[in-house]
């Protein structure tokens, strides 16, 4: 036999092949490590300060999300707002900042929120027809807003149409009846 074939001779390996050979080799390596005073064959040591609960298996990080992964900024901001008591203010800002997604694009194209005070949301419609339509679906709008930002943030709506045109022209206006006094 050649020198290369001697290492693969099953008789020199005690007749072991496959997995049995691997187990024997591993045990020999562990025994050699123990003889040198090393703690071999016990797996990885727990990190300093970590404590394993009795009966709980060690969990390995895998391809799924983990508590050690970077967290989304929105989740961190929401947690900070909750801790500091800013949740109501954030919800109020959501009504204004995400108006089109809260009420729908069609309504957002024709009406905008102008103020929110004491739970009353003021909404300015672009025409009197849209103001009337929004007053008719006021209950549905309140339900959509409550679903998006939470109950109690907006309790009622104050819907107004466009403001009447001002007849005041310039900073030096003279008080009076306006344009009606020139019509004869």
Tab-separated table of C-alpha atoms in Angstrom:
chain	number	residue	atom	x	y	z
A	1	UNK	CA	0.000	0.000	0.000
A	2	UNK	CA	1.094	3.519	-0.639
A	3	UNK	CA	1.471	6.153	2.097
A	4	UNK	CA	-1.684	7.974	0.980
A	5	UNK	CA	-3.839	4.872	1.304
A	6	UNK	CA	-2.643	4.007	4.838
A	7	UNK	CA	-4.775	6.787	6.430
A	8	UNK	CA	-7.934	5.394	4.841
A	9	UNK	CA	-7.342	1.744	5.855
A	10	UNK	CA	-10.475	0.600	7.829
A	11	UNK	CA	-8.432	-2.014	9.732
A	12	UNK	CA	-6.087	0.654	11.155
A	13	UNK	CA	-9.141	2.755	12.157
A	14	UNK	CA	-10.688	-0.101	14.105
A	15	UNK	CA	-13.186	-0.926	11.363
A	16	UNK	CA	-15.010	2.428	11.846
A	17	UNK	CA	-16.441	4.333	8.903
A	18	UNK	CA	-18.781	7.257	8.413
A	19	UNK	CA	-20.431	8.826	11.432
A	20	UNK	CA	-18.834	6.405	13.886
A	21	UNK	CA	-15.423	7.535	12.748
A	22	UNK	CA	-16.406	11.164	13.189
A	23	UNK	CA	-17.705	10.521	16.726
A	24	UNK	CA	-14.522	8.697	17.714
A	25	UNK	CA	-12.344	11.508	16.360
A	26	UNK	CA	-14.418	14.126	18.219
A	27	UNK	CA	-14.139	12.217	21.497
A	28	UNK	CA	-10.374	11.923	21.058
A	29	UNK	CA	-10.116	15.669	20.452
A	30	UNK	CA	-12.212	16.410	23.554
A	31	UNK	CA	-10.066	14.053	25.660
A	32	UNK	CA	-6.886	15.756	24.430
A	33	UNK	CA	-8.358	19.189	25.296
A	34	UNK	CA	-9.371	18.039	28.795
A	35	UNK	CA	-5.857	16.678	29.334
A	36	UNK	CA	-4.558	20.196	28.645
A	37	UNK	CA	-6.994	21.632	31.235
A	38	UNK	CA	-9.463	23.102	28.760
A	39	UNK	CA	-13.239	22.918	29.194
A	40	UNK	CA	-14.040	21.055	26.004
A	41	UNK	CA	-17.317	19.665	24.770
A	42	UNK	CA	-19.632	21.921	26.748
A	43	UNK	CA	-20.648	24.288	23.986
A	44	UNK	CA	-20.290	28.059	24.116
A	45	UNK	CA	-20.251	29.754	27.505
A	46	UNK	CA	-23.073	32.169	28.349
A	47	UNK	CA	-22.157	35.856	28.058
A	48	UNK	CA	-21.318	37.707	31.241
A	49	UNK	CA	-24.479	38.891	32.980
A	50	UNK	CA	-26.754	36.563	31.011
A	51	UNK	CA	-28.886	34.136	32.944
A	52	UNK	CA	-30.757	31.213	31.482
A	53	UNK	CA	-34.208	30.437	32.877
A	54	UNK	CA	-34.615	26.847	34.018
A	55	UNK	CA	-36.189	24.718	31.312
A	56	UNK	CA	-35.644	27.341	28.623
A	57	UNK	CA	-33.552	26.344	25.655
A	58	UNK	CA	-30.927	28.574	24.216
A	59	UNK	CA	-32.222	30.453	21.206
A	60	UNK	CA	-29.987	31.209	18.300
A	61	UNK	CA	-30.190	34.216	16.095
A	62	UNK	CA	-31.523	33.226	12.732
A	63	UNK	CA	-32.813	34.852	9.604
A	64	UNK	CA	-35.880	36.212	11.423
A	65	UNK	CA	-36.212	39.422	13.448
A	66	UNK	CA	-34.420	39.572	16.778
A	67	UNK	CA	-34.444	42.006	19.714
A	68	UNK	CA	-30.830	42.854	18.867
A	69	UNK	CA	-31.706	43.981	15.343
A	70	UNK	CA	-31.915	47.697	14.507
A	71	UNK	CA	-35.430	48.920	15.278
A	72	UNK	CA	-37.553	51.049	12.930
A	73	UNK	CA	-37.424	54.737	13.778
A	74	UNK	CA	-41.227	54.992	13.926
A	75	UNK	CA	-41.451	52.336	16.644
A	76	UNK	CA	-38.749	54.054	18.705
A	77	UNK	CA	-40.456	57.444	18.308
A	78	UNK	CA	-43.819	55.957	19.335
A	79	UNK	CA	-42.263	54.395	22.448
A	80	UNK	CA	-40.587	57.690	23.360
A	81	UNK	CA	-43.841	59.621	22.901
A	82	UNK	CA	-45.669	57.110	25.096
A	83	UNK	CA	-43.040	57.353	27.863
A	84	UNK	CA	-43.054	61.157	27.814
A	85	UNK	CA	-46.843	61.532	27.593
A	86	UNK	CA	-46.835	63.041	24.112
A	87	UNK	CA	-49.192	60.494	22.554
A	88	UNK	CA	-52.143	62.905	22.349
A	89	UNK	CA	-50.039	65.565	20.620
A	90	UNK	CA	-48.636	63.019	18.174
A	91	UNK	CA	-52.162	61.799	17.384
A	92	UNK	CA	-53.289	65.383	16.771
A	93	UNK	CA	-50.337	65.909	14.441
A	94	UNK	CA	-51.220	62.711	12.589
A	95	UNK	CA	-54.619	64.178	11.685
A	96	UNK	CA	-52.918	67.093	9.953
A	97	UNK	CA	-49.850	65.302	8.596
A	98	UNK	CA	-51.660	62.302	7.129
A	99	UNK	CA	-54.999	63.897	6.281
A	100	UNK	CA	-55.271	62.316	2.836
A	101	UNK	CA	-54.631	58.791	4.125
A	102	UNK	CA	-56.963	59.289	7.118
A	103	UNK	CA	-60.051	60.511	5.239
A	104	UNK	CA	-59.261	59.428	1.673
A	105	UNK	CA	-57.774	61.213	-1.296
A	106	UNK	CA	-61.081	62.447	-2.756
A	107	UNK	CA	-62.108	64.263	0.416
A	108	UNK	CA	-58.560	65.551	0.974
A	109	UNK	CA	-58.604	67.111	-2.500
A	110	UNK	CA	-61.595	69.274	-1.551
A	111	UNK	CA	-61.218	69.895	2.202
A	112	UNK	CA	-58.334	70.589	4.585
A	113	UNK	CA	-58.120	70.622	8.384
A	114	UNK	CA	-57.390	74.076	9.753
A	115	UNK	CA	-57.425	73.748	13.558
A	116	UNK	CA	-57.891	71.228	16.351
A	117	UNK	CA	-58.825	72.564	19.757
A	118	UNK	CA	-60.425	70.685	22.653
A	119	UNK	CA	-61.341	67.768	20.389
A	120	UNK	CA	-63.099	69.946	17.794
A	121	UNK	CA	-61.520	69.668	14.355
A	122	UNK	CA	-62.172	72.633	12.047
A	123	UNK	CA	-62.314	71.639	8.386
A	124	UNK	CA	-62.446	74.138	5.516
A	125	UNK	CA	-64.159	72.891	2.353
A	126	UNK	CA	-63.433	74.444	-1.041
A	127	UNK	CA	-67.108	75.036	-1.855
A	128	UNK	CA	-70.437	75.186	-0.089
A	129	UNK	CA	-71.492	72.002	-1.894
A	130	UNK	CA	-68.499	70.125	-0.426
A	131	UNK	CA	-69.182	71.611	3.014
A	132	UNK	CA	-72.765	70.304	2.838
A	133	UNK	CA	-71.595	66.889	1.661
A	134	UNK	CA	-69.051	66.647	4.488
A	135	UNK	CA	-71.703	67.590	7.055
A	136	UNK	CA	-73.847	64.722	5.769
A	137	UNK	CA	-71.044	62.171	6.195
A	138	UNK	CA	-69.703	63.692	9.409
A	139	UNK	CA	-70.255	60.460	11.383
A	140	UNK	CA	-68.279	58.417	8.862
A	141	UNK	CA	-65.438	60.954	8.917
A	142	UNK	CA	-65.276	60.816	12.716
A	143	UNK	CA	-65.135	57.007	12.560
A	144	UNK	CA	-62.280	57.113	10.006
A	145	UNK	CA	-60.335	59.614	12.102
A	146	UNK	CA	-60.883	57.574	15.287
A	147	UNK	CA	-59.663	54.420	13.521
A	148	UNK	CA	-56.506	56.191	12.322
A	149	UNK	CA	-55.470	58.160	15.422
A	150	UNK	CA	-57.498	56.722	18.293
A	151	UNK	CA	-60.716	57.489	20.105
A	152	UNK	CA	-61.108	60.799	21.915
A	153	UNK	CA	-58.611	62.789	19.853
A	154	UNK	CA	-61.302	64.270	17.598
A	155	UNK	CA	-64.777	64.357	19.165
A	156	UNK	CA	-66.590	66.599	16.679
A	157	UNK	CA	-66.143	68.417	13.388
A	158	UNK	CA	-66.745	72.062	12.547
A	159	UNK	CA	-67.106	72.174	8.771
A	160	UNK	CA	-67.072	75.534	7.017
A	161	UNK	CA	-67.347	76.525	3.371
A	162	UNK	CA	-65.289	79.169	1.646
A	163	UNK	CA	-65.239	82.633	3.194
A	164	UNK	CA	-67.230	85.376	1.485
A	165	UNK	CA	-65.141	87.782	-0.570
A	166	UNK	CA	-64.015	90.907	1.193
A	167	UNK	CA	-64.962	94.207	-0.359
A	168	UNK	CA	-62.232	95.961	1.528
A	169	UNK	CA	-59.563	97.117	-0.865
A	170	UNK	CA	-56.268	98.387	0.475
A	171	UNK	CA	-55.115	99.608	3.864
A	172	UNK	CA	-56.954	102.991	3.691
A	173	UNK	CA	-60.494	101.700	3.511
A	174	UNK	CA	-63.268	104.060	4.593
A	175	UNK	CA	-65.963	102.522	6.729
A	176	UNK	CA	-69.377	102.419	5.070
A	177	UNK	CA	-71.844	100.206	3.290
A	178	UNK	CA	-69.315	99.139	0.696
A	179	UNK	CA	-70.042	98.805	-3.020
A	180	UNK	CA	-73.818	99.003	-2.551
A	181	UNK	CA	-73.727	102.780	-2.000
A	182	UNK	CA	-72.598	103.411	-5.590
A	183	UNK	CA	-75.471	101.580	-7.326
A	184	UNK	CA	-77.890	104.479	-7.455
